[in-house]
Amino acid sequence: MANRRTPPDNPPTTVPLPTRFLTPEDIASLFGVPLETVYQWRRKHTGPPGFRVGRHLRYHPDAVAQWVTDQTHQTAA
């Protein structure tokens, strides 16, 4: 009979976000998705909210954290 591992009762640990504004590359790396996915999220207004600094796209770490929280609550509901 095979041993089955049960998932731990504690929630997964979270990785603290950097305190600087995040780039699209940071977002892609953070979520393990292609960079193009980050740009698609922006076009479709489905990803974390970003803002422009001149021609550069940036994300506020608090807004990204809130977006993640919102996504996990939508999934759980």
mmCIF file of C-alpha atoms in Angstrom, residues 2 7 11-12 15-16 20-21 24-25 29-30 37 39 41-42 45 49-50 55 57 59 63 67 71:
data_model
loop_
_atom_site.group_PDB
_atom_site.id
_atom_site.type_symbol
_atom_site.label_atom_id
_atom_site.label_comp_id
_atom_site.label_asym_id
_atom_site.label_seq_id
_atom_site.Cartn_x
_atom_site.Cartn_y
_atom_site.Cartn_z
ATOM 1 C CA ALA A 2 1.384 3.391 -0.996
ATOM 2 C CA PRO A 7 -1.356 18.486 2.820
ATOM 3 C CA PRO A 11 -1.369 27.921 4.701
ATOM 4 C CA PRO A 12 1.493 28.315 2.246
ATOM 5 C CA VAL A 15 7.114 35.819 -0.029
ATOM 6 C CA PRO A 16 7.407 39.488 0.873
ATOM 7 C CA ARG A 20 10.308 49.365 -4.709
ATOM 8 C CA PHE A 21 7.911 49.753 -7.624
ATOM 9 C CA PRO A 24 6.426 44.018 -15.790
ATOM 10 C CA GLU A 25 9.418 41.645 -15.715
ATOM 11 C CA SER A 29 8.851 36.428 -12.540
ATOM 12 C CA LEU A 30 6.799 36.714 -9.363
ATOM 13 C CA THR A 37 0.794 37.395 -20.181
ATOM 14 C CA TYR A 39 0.840 42.727 -20.945
ATOM 15 C CA TRP A 41 -3.599 41.220 -18.289
ATOM 16 C CA ARG A 42 -3.022 44.953 -18.625
ATOM 17 C CA HIS A 45 -7.804 44.908 -17.216
ATOM 18 C CA PRO A 49 -3.227 47.648 -11.643
ATOM 19 C CA GLY A 50 -0.194 49.375 -13.084
ATOM 20 C CA ARG A 55 6.807 55.451 -21.030
ATOM 21 C CA LEU A 57 5.067 50.641 -16.753
ATOM 22 C CA TYR A 59 3.285 48.346 -10.318
ATOM 23 C CA ALA A 63 -1.627 47.128 -5.233
ATOM 24 C CA TRP A 67 -4.856 42.062 -6.328
ATOM 25 C CA GLN A 71 -7.950 36.806 -6.660
#
